[in-house]
CSV table of C-alpha atoms in Angstrom, one decimal:
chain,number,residue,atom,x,y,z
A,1,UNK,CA,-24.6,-36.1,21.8
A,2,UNK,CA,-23.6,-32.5,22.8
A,3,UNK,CA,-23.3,-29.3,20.5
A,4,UNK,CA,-21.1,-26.8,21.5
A,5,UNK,CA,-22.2,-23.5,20.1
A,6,UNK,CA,-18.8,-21.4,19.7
A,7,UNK,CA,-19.6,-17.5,19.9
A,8,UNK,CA,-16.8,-14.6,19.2
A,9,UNK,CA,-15.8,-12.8,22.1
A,10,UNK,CA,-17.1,-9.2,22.4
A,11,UNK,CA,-14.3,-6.5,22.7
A,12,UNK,CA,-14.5,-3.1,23.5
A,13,UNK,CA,-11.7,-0.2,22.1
A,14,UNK,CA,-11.8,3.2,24.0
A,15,UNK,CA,-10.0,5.4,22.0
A,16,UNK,CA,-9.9,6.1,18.0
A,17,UNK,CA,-6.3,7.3,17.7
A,18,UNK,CA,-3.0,5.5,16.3
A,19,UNK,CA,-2.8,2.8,19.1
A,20,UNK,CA,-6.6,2.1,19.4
A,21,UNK,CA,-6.9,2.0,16.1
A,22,UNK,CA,-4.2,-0.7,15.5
A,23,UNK,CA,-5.3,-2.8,18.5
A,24,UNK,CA,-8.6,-2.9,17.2
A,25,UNK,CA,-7.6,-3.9,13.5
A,26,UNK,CA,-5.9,-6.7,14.8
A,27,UNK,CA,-8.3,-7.7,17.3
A,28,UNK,CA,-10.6,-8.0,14.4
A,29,UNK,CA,-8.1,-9.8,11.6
A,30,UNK,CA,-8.4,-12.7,14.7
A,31,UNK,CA,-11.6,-13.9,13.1
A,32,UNK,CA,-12.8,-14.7,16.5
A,33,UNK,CA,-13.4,-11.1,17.8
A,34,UNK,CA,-16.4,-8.6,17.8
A,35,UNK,CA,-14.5,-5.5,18.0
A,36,UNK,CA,-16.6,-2.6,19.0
A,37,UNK,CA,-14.4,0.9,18.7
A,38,UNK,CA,-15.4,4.1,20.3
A,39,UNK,CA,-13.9,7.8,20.2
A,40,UNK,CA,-14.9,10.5,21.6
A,41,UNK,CA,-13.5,13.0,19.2
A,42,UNK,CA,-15.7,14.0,15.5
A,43,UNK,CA,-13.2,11.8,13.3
A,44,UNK,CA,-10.4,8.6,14.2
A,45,UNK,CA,-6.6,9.3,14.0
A,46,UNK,CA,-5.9,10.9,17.7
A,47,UNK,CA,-3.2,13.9,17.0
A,48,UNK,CA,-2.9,12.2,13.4
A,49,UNK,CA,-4.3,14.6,11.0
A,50,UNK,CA,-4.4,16.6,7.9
A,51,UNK,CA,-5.8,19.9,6.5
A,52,UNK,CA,-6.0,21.7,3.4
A,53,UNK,CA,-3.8,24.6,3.3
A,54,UNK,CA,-3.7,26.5,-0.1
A,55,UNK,CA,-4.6,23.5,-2.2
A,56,UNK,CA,-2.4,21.1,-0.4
A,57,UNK,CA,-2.9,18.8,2.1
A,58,UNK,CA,-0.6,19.1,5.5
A,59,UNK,CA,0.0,16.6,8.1
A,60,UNK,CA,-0.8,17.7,11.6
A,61,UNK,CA,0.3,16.3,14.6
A,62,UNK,CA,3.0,13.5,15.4
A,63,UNK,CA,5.0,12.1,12.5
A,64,UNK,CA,5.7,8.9,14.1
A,65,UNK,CA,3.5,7.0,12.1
A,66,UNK,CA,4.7,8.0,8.5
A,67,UNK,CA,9.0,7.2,9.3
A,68,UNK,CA,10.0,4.1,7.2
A,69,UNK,CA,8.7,0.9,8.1
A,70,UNK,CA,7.1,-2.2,6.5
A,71,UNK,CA,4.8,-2.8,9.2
A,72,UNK,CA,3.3,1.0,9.3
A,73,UNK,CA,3.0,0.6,5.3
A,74,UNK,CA,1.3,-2.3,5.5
A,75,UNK,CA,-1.0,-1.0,8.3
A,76,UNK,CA,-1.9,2.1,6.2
A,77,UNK,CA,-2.5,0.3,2.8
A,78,UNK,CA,-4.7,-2.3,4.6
A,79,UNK,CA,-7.1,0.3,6.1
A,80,UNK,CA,-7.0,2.0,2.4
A,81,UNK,CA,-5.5,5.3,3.2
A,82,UNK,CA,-4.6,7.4,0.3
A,83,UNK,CA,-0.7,8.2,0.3
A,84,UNK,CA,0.3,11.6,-0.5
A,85,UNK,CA,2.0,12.9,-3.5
A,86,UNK,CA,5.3,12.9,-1.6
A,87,UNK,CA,5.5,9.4,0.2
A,88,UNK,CA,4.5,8.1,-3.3
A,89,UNK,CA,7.4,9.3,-4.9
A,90,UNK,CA,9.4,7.2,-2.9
A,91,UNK,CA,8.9,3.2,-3.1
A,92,UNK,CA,7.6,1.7,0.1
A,93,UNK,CA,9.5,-1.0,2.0
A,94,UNK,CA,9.3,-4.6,0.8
């Protein structure tokens, strides 16, 4: 009798911002995946970013990811990011 020993594929992501980030969250939802991500940068989130300004955060960079979508929604509550006072005021997509 044979044993087949079943072992996860390693994967390697270059690059922390929006679109590495997503390819390697799904990559490693799979279950079957050793997802290794690397970024060159001090923090994840590419040209995503935010800054205190006078006791408020500002978003920096593209705005892409935050227009209405169930998917982007999703994506963000799933990696547990924090929405801001003023997407919370408005109901997320079902």
């Amino acid at each position: 009798m044979s044993t087949t020993v079943r072992t996860k594929a390693r994967v390697v992501v270059v690059g922390g911002g929006m679109a590495g980030l997503a390819a390697a969250f799904a990559l490693a939802g799979r279950g079957d995946v050793r997802v290794t991500l690397y970024e060159a940068d001090e923090r994840f989130g590419g040209k995503v970013r935010s800054e205190a300004f006078a006791g408020l955060d500002l978003d920096l960079g593209p705005d892409a990811f935050l227009a209405d979508g169930p998917r982007r929604w999703r994506c963000a509550r799933s990696w547990g990011w924090p929405m801001p006072w003023w997407l919370r005021r408005r109901p997320p997509p079902t």
